[in-house]
Coordinates of C-alpha atoms in Angstrom, one line a residue:
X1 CA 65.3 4.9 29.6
X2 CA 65.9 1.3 29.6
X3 CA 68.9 -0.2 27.4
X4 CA 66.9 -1.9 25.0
X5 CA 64.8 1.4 24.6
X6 CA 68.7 3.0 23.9
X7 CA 69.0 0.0 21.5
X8 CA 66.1 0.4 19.7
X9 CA 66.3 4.0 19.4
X10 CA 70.0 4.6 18.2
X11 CA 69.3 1.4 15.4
X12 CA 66.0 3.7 14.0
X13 CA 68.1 6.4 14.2
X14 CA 70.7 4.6 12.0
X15 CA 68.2 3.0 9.8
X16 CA 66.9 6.9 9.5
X17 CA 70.5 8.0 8.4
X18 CA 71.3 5.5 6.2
X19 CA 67.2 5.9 4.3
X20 CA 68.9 9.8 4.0
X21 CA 72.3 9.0 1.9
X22 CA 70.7 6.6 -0.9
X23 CA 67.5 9.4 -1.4
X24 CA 71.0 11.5 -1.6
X25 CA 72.8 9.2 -3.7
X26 CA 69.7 8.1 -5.9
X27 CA 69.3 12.2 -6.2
X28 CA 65.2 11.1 -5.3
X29 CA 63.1 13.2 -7.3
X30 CA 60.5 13.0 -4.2
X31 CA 63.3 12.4 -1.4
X32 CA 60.4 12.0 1.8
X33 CA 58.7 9.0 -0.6
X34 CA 62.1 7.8 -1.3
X35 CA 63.2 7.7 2.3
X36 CA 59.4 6.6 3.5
X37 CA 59.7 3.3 1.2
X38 CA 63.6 2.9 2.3
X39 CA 62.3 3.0 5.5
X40 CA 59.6 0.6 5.1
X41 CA 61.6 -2.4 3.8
X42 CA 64.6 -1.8 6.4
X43 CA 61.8 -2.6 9.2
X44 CA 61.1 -5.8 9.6
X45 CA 56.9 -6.6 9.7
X46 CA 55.9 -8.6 12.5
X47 CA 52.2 -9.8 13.4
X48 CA 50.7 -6.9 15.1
X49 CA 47.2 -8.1 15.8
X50 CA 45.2 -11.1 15.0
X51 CA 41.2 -10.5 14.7
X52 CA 38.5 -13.1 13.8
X53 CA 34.7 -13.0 12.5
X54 CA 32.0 -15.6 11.8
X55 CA 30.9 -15.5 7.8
X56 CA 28.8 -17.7 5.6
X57 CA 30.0 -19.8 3.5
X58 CA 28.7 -20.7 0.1
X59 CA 25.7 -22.6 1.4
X60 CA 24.3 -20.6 3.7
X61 CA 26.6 -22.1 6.9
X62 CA 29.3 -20.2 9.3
X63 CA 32.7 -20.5 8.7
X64 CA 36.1 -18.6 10.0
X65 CA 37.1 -15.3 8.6
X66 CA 40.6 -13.6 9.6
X67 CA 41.9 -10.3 9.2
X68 CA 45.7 -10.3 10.4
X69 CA 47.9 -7.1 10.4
X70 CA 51.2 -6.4 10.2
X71 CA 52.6 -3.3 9.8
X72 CA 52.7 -3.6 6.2
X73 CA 48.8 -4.0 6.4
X74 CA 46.2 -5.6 7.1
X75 CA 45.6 -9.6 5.2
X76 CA 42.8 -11.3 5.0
X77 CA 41.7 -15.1 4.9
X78 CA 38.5 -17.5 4.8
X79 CA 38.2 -21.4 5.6
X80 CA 36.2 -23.3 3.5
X81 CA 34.1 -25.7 5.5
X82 CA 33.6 -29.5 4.8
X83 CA 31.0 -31.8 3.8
X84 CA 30.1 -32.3 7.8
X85 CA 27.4 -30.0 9.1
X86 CA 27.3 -31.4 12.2
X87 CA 29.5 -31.9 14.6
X88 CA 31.1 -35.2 14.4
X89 CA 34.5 -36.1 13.6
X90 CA 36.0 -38.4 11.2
X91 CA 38.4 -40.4 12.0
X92 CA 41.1 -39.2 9.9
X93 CA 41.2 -35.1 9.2
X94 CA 41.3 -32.4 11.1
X95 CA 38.0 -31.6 13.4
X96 CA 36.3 -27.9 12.6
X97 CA 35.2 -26.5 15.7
X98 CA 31.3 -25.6 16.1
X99 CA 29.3 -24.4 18.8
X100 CA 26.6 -27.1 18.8
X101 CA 24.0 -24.4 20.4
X102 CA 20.6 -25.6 18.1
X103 CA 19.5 -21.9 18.8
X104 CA 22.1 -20.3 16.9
X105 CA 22.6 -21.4 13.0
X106 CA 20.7 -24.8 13.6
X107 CA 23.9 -25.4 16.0
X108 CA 26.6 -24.7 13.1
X109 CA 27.8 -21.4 14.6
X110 CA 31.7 -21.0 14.7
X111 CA 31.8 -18.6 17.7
X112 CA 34.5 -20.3 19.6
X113 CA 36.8 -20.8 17.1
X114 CA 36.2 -16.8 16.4
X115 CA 37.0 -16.7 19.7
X116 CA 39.8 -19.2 20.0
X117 CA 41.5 -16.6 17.3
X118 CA 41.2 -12.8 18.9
X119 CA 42.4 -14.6 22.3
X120 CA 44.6 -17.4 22.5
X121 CA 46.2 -17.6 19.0
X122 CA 46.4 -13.8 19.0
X123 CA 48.5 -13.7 21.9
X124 CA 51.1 -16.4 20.7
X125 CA 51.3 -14.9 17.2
X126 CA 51.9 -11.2 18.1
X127 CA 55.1 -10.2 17.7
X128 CA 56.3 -13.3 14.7
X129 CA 58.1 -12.6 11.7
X130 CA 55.1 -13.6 8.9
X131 CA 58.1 -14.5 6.6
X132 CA 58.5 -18.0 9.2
X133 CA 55.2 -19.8 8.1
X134 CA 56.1 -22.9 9.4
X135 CA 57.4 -21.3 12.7
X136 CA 54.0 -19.4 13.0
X137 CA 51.9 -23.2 12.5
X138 CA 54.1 -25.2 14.5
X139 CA 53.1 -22.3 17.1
X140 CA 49.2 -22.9 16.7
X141 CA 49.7 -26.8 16.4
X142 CA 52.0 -26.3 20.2
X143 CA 48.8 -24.2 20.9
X144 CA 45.9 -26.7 20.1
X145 CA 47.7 -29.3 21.5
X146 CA 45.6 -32.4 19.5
X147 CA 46.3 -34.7 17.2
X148 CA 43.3 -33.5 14.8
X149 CA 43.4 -29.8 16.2
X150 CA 40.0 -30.1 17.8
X151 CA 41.1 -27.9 20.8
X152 CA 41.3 -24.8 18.1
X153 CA 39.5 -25.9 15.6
X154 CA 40.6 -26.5 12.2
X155 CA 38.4 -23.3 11.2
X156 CA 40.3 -21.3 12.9
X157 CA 43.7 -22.3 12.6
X158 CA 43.7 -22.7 8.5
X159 CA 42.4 -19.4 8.1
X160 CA 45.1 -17.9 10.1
X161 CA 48.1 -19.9 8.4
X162 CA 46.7 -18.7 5.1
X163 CA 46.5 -15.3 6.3
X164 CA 49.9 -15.2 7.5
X165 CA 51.0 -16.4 4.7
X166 CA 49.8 -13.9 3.1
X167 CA 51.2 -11.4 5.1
X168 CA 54.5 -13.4 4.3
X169 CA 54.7 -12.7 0.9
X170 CA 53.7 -9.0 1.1
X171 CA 57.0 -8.9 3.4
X172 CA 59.0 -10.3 0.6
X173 CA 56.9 -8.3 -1.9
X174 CA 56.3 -11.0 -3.9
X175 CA 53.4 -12.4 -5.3
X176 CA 51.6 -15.0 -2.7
X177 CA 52.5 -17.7 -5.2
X178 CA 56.1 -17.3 -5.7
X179 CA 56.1 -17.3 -1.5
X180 CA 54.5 -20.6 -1.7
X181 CA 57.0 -21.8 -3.9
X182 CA 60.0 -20.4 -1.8
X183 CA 58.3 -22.1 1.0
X184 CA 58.1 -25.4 -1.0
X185 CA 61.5 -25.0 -1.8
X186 CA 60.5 -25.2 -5.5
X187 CA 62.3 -23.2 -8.2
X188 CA 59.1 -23.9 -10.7
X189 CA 55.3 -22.5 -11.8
X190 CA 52.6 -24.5 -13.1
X191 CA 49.2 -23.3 -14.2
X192 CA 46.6 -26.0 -13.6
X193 CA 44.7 -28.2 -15.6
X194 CA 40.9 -27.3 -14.3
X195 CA 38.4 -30.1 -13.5
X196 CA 35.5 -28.1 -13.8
X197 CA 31.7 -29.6 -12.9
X198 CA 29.5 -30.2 -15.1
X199 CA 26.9 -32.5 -13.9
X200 CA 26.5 -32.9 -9.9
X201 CA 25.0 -36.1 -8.4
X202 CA 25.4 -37.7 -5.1
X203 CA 25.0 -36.3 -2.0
X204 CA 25.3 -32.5 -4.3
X205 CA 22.5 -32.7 -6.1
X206 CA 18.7 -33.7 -5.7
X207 CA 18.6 -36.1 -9.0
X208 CA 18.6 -40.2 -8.9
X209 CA 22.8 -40.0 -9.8
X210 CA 24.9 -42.3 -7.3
X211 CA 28.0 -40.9 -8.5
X212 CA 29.2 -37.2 -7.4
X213 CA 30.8 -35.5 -10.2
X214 CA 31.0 -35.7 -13.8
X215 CA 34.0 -33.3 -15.0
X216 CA 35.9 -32.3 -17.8
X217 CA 39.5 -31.9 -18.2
X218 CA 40.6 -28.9 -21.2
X219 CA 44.4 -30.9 -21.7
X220 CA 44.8 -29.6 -25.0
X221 CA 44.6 -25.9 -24.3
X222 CA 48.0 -23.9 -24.4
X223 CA 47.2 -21.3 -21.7
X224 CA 44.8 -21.6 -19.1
X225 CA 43.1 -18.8 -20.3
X226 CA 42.2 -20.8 -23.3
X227 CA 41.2 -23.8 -20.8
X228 CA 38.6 -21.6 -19.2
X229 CA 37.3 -20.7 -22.2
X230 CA 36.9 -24.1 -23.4
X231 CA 35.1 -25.1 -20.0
X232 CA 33.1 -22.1 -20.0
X233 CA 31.8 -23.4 -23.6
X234 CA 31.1 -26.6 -23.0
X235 CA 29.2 -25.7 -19.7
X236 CA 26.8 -23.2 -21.6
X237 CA 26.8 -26.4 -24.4
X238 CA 25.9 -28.6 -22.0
X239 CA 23.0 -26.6 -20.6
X240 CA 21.5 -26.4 -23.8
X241 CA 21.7 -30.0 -24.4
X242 CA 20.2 -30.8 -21.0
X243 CA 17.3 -28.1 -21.8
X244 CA 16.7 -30.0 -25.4
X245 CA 16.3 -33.3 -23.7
X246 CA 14.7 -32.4 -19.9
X247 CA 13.2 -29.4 -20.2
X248 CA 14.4 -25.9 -18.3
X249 CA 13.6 -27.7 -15.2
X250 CA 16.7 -29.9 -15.8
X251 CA 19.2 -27.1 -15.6
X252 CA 18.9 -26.5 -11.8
X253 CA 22.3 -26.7 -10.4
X254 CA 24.2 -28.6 -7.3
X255 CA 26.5 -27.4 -4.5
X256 CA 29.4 -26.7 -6.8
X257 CA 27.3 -25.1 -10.1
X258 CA 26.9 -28.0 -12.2
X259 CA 23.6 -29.3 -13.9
X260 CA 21.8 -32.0 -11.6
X261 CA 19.3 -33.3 -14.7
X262 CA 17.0 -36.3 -13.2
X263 CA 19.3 -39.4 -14.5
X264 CA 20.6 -42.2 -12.6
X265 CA 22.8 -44.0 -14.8
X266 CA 26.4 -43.7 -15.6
X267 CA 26.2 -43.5 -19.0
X268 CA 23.6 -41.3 -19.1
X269 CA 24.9 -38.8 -17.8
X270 CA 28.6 -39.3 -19.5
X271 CA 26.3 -38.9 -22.6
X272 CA 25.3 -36.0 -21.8
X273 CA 28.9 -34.3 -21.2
X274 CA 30.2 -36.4 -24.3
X275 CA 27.3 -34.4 -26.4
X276 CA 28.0 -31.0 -25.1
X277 CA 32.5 -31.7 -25.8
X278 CA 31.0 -32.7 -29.3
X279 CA 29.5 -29.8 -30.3
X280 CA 32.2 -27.1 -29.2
X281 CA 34.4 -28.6 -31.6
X282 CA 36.9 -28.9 -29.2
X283 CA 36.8 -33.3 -29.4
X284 CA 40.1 -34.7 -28.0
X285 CA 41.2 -31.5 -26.4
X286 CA 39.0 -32.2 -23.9
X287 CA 39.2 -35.6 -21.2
X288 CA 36.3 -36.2 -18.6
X289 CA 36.8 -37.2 -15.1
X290 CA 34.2 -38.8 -12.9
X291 CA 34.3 -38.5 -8.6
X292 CA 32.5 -41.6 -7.7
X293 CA 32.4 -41.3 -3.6
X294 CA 31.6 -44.4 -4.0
X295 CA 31.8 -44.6 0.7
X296 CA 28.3 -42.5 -0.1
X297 CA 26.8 -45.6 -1.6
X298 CA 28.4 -48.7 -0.1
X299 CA 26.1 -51.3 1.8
X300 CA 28.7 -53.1 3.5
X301 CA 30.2 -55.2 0.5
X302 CA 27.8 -54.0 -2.1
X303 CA 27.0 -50.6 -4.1
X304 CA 24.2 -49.2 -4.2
X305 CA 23.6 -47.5 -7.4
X306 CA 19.9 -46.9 -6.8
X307 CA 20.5 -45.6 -3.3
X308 CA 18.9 -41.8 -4.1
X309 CA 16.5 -43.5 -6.1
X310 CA 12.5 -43.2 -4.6
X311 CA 11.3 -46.2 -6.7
X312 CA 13.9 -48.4 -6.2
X313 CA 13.6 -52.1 -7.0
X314 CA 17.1 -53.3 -4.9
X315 CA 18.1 -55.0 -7.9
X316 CA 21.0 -52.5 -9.0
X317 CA 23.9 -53.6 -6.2
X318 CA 26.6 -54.4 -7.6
X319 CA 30.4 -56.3 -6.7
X320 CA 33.6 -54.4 -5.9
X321 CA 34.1 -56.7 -8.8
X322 CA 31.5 -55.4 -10.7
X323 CA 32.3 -52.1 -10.2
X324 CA 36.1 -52.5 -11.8
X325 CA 34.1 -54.4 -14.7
X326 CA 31.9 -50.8 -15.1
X327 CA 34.8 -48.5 -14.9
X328 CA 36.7 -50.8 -17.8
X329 CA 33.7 -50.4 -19.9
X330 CA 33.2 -47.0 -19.3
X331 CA 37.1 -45.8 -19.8
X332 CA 36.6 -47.7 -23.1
X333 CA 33.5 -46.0 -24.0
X334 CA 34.2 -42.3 -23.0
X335 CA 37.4 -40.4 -23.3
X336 CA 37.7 -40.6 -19.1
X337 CA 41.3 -40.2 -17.4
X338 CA 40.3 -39.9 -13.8
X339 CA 38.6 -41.7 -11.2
X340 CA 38.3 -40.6 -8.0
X341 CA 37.0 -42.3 -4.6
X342 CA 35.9 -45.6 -7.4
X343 CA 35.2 -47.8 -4.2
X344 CA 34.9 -47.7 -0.4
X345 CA 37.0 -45.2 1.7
X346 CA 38.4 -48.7 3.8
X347 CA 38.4 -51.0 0.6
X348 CA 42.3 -50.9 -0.3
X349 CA 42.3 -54.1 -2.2
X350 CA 39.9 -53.3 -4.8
X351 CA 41.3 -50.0 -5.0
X352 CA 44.7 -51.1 -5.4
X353 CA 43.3 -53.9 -8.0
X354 CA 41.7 -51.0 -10.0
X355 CA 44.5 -48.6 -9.9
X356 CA 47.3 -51.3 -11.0
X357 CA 45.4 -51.9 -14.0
X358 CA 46.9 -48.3 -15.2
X359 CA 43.8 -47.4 -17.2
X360 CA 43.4 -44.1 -16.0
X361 CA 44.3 -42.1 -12.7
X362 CA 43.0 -43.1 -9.8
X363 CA 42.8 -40.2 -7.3
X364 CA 42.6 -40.9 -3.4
X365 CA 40.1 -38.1 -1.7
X366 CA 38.0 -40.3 1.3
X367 CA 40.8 -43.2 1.4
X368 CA 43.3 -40.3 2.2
X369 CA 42.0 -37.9 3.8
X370 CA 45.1 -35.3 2.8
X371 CA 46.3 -37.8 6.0
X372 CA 50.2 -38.2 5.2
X373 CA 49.8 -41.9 7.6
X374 CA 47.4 -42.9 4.5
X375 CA 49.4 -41.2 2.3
X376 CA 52.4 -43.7 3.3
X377 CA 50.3 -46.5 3.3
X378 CA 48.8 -46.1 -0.2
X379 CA 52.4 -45.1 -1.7
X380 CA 53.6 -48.6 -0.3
X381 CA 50.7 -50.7 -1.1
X382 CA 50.3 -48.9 -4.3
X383 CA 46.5 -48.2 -3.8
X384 CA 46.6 -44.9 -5.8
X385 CA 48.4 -42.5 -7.7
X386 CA 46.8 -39.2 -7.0
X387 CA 46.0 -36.9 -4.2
X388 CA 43.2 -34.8 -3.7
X389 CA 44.5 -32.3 -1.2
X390 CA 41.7 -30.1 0.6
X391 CA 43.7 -28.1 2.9
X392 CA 41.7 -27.9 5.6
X393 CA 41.8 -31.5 6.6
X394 CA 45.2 -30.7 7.2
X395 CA 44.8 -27.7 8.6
X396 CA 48.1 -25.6 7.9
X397 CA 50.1 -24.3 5.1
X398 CA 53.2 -26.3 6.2
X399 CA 51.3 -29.4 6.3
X400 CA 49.7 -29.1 3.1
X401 CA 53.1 -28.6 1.5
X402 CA 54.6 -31.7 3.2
X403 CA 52.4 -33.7 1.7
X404 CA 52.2 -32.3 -1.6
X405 CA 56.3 -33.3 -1.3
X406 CA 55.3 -36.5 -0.3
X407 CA 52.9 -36.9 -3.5
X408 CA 55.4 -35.7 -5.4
X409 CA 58.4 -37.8 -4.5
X410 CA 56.3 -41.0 -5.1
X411 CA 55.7 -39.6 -8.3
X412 CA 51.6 -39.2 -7.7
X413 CA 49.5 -36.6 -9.6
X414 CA 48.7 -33.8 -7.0
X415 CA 44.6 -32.2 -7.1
X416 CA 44.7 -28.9 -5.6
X417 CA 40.7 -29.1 -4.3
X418 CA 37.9 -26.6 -3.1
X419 CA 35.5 -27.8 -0.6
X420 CA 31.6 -28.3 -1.0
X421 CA 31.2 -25.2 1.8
X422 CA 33.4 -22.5 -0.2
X423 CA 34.0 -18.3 -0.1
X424 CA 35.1 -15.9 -2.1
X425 CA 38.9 -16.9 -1.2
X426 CA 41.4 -17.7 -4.0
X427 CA 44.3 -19.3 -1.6
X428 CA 44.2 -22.8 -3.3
X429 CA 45.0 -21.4 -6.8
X430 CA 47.9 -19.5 -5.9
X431 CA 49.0 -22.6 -3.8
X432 CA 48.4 -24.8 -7.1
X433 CA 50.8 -22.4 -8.6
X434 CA 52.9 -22.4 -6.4
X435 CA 53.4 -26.3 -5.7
X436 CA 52.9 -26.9 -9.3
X437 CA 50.3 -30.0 -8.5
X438 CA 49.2 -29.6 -12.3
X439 CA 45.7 -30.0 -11.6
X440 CA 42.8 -28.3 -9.2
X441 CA 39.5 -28.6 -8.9
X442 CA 37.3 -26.0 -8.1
X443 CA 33.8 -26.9 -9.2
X444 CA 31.5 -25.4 -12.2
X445 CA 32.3 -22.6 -14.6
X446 CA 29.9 -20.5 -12.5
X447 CA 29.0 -19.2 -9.1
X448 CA 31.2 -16.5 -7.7
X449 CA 33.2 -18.7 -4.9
X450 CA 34.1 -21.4 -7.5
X451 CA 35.1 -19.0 -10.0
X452 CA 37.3 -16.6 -7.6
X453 CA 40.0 -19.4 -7.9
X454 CA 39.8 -20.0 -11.9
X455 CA 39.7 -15.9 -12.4
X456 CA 42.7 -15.3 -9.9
X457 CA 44.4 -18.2 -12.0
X458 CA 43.6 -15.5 -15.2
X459 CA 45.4 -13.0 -13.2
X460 CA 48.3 -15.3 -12.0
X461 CA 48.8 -16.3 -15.7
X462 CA 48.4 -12.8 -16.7
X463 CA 51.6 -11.7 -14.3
X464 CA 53.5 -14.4 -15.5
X465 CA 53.7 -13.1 -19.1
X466 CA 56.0 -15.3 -21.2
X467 CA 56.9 -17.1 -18.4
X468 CA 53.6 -18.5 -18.2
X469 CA 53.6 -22.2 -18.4
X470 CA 50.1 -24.3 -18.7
X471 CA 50.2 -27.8 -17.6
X472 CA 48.2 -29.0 -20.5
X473 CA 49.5 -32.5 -21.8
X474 CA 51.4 -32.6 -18.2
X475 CA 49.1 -32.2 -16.1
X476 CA 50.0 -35.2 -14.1
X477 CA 53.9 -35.1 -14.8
X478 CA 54.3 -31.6 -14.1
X479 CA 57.5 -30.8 -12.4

């Protein structure tokens, strides 16, 4: 016997002893359960095995799936996959890794990041504490090796980190959001304000609408069991609206579950949504947000508001100019409190022009990427005052917490977001709860991956009791 097997075996031998006298000092009713948890929670968990599989995502395309196991179980994570299906990069978030083979998944595939996982990252994890997140992503970020982990693959790093985290908090045994929030270094819990869809346009939906989202914001619920509610209403509101005006036919839905009716304008659609808020009752409870994506629709120094449109006359381009004009007009007209992406991803100036006009929030998605070097630059230009974090342009749990910090500190409001290529994994709302951003988006009142993250939300609020607190009127100061 080696000395370190002597070690080993005379400390389990103590641990053993000591998980005796306190079931003999608690007078254990059931003294082998007794000393069997004891024994369980002197032991630190470490990663025992890391194992990968390729699923589908909510459209039809691979993504990562891991299953990492300690010996307090086994924990389980999915990456949500971005708007590329191909295989280019962008210049500014982190690069998911496909196979490119045209044969398998029309080259969308996700075998060697599966593989990436049950070999290389498997190896270096085996044997960490899960309780060290950011020692267990600095690892994988060592690993990769790139600036935009396109060694790995962001697919299969992300759904690791989550995993492991976890893992982490079933170590602490403590709920996955109050591990976030250790993590964070917070010492507070925030229910989010949702932005749920209601109309999808843009590249998410088969109508003439430039712009990509129409949502709504339920600020004057108390709980966010009530905000549900209230979005729930107004969707099935909405519908019927849309059915009264278009026909059945106008009720087919986009990527993320809202109504894609056939309009092209603005207004007409804002209408719409203004209709359905009026006849729940609910009135001033309720703000609307719109995500322009305006980069979708650009032509160089011009926007193209008839781009989707098959019988366009290439008389509706209008000025970055113009465009500030339209959003005046429209924050005027409807009760609207957020813009997101309202010009160019590479247009700063007009951004910045917009957003120090303080009409409404102004929330960075395609101009920041969840990139903390754009972060920087917008929070010292003053471009924006909101980030839309998707986590997996990051690509770790450590990294997304930096730079919800860094949102923070410059006193930004913080969008938790889903991704157009989603599962049935709920890690964003505990991390919403966790960081307290106030706000997440998570698509449409409907469809099983965008409502896992509003129901686990129910649960999260649930748990929380009378310590449940609901961002509401806050939802862009909260602490």
């Amino acid at each position: 016997m080696s000395v370190q097997e002597y070690l080993d075996n005379h400390l389990l031998s103590r641990k053993i002893e000591d998980a005796v006298n306190a079931a003999v000092r608690a007078k254990a009713a059931d003294p082998v359960l007794f000393i069997s948890n004891h024994m369980r929670k002197a032991i630190p968990s470490v990663i025992t095995k890391v194992k990968a599989r390729q699923i589908l995502d909510s459209r039809g395309i691979p993504t990562v799936e891991v299953d990492l196991h300690t010996n307090k179980g086994m924990f389980r994570a999915s990456a949500p996959s971005s708007d590329l299906t191909g295989f280019g990069e962008t210049r500014y978030e982190a690069v998911e890794l496909r196979d490119g083979d045209k044969g398998s998944y029309l080259g969308s595939s996700v075998n060697k990041a599966v593989k990436n996982v049950n070999e290389k990252i498997s190896e270096a994890l085996v044997g960490m504490d899960p309780t060290l997140q950011s020692q267990i992503d600095q690892a994988m970020i060592d690993l990769d090796k790139t600036e935009k982990k396109g060694e790995l693959g962001v697919n299969a790093i992300l759904a690791v980190s989550m995993a492991a985290c976890k893992a982490g908090a079933a170590q602490k045994e403590v709920p996955l959001y109050k591990h976030i929030a250790d993590l964070s270094g917070r010492h507070t819990l925030t229910l989010p304000v949702p932005a749920f869809t209601l109309i999808s346009g843009g590249k998410r939906a088969g109508n003439s609408l430039a712009i990509q989202e129409i949502m709504i914001l339920p600020i004057g619920a108390n709980r966010f069991e009530e905000a549900l509610q209230m979005g729930s209403e107004t969707y099935h509101h909405l519908k019927a609206v849309i059915v009264d005006k278009y026909g059945a036919h106008g009720c087919n839905v986009g990527e993320d579950g809202g109504f894609a009716p056939n309009i092209s304008s603005f207004r007409e659609g804002l209408d719409l949504v203004k209709e359905a808020i009026s006849r729940t009752g609910y009135n001033d409870r309720i703000k609307i947000a719109i995500d322009v994506a305006a980069t979708n629709f650009c032509m160089g120094t011009k926007y193209d508001l008839d781009y989707k449109s098959p019988n366009k006359s290439g008389q509706n381009f209008k000025s970055a100019e113009d465009m500030i004009k339209l959003y005046r007009e429209l924050c005027t007209e409807y009760p609207i409190v957020s813009i997101e992406d309202p010009f160019d991803k590479e247009d700063w100036e007009h951004t910045k022009r917009f957003s120090n006009l303080a009409i409404c929030q102004v929330v960075g998605d395609d101009l920041l990427m969840s990139n903390s070097q754009r972060m920087k630059k917008a929070i010292e230009e003053s471009t924006c005052d909101a980030l839309l974090l998707k986590i997996n342009q990051i690509g770790t749990v450590t990294e997304a917490i930096e730079v919800v910090k860094l949102a923070k500190d410059a006193h930004w409001g913080v969008v938790a977001s889903h991704r157009c290529g989603e599962t049935e994994e709920s890690f964003i709302a505990d991390f919403s709860v966790g960081l307290s951003t106030g706000q997440i988006k998570a698509g449409a009142p409907c469809r099983s991956e965008r409502l896992a993250k509003y129901n686990q939300l129910l649960r999260i609020e649930e748990e929380l009791g009378d310590d449940a607190f609901y961002a509401g009127e806050e939802w862009r100061e909260s602490p």
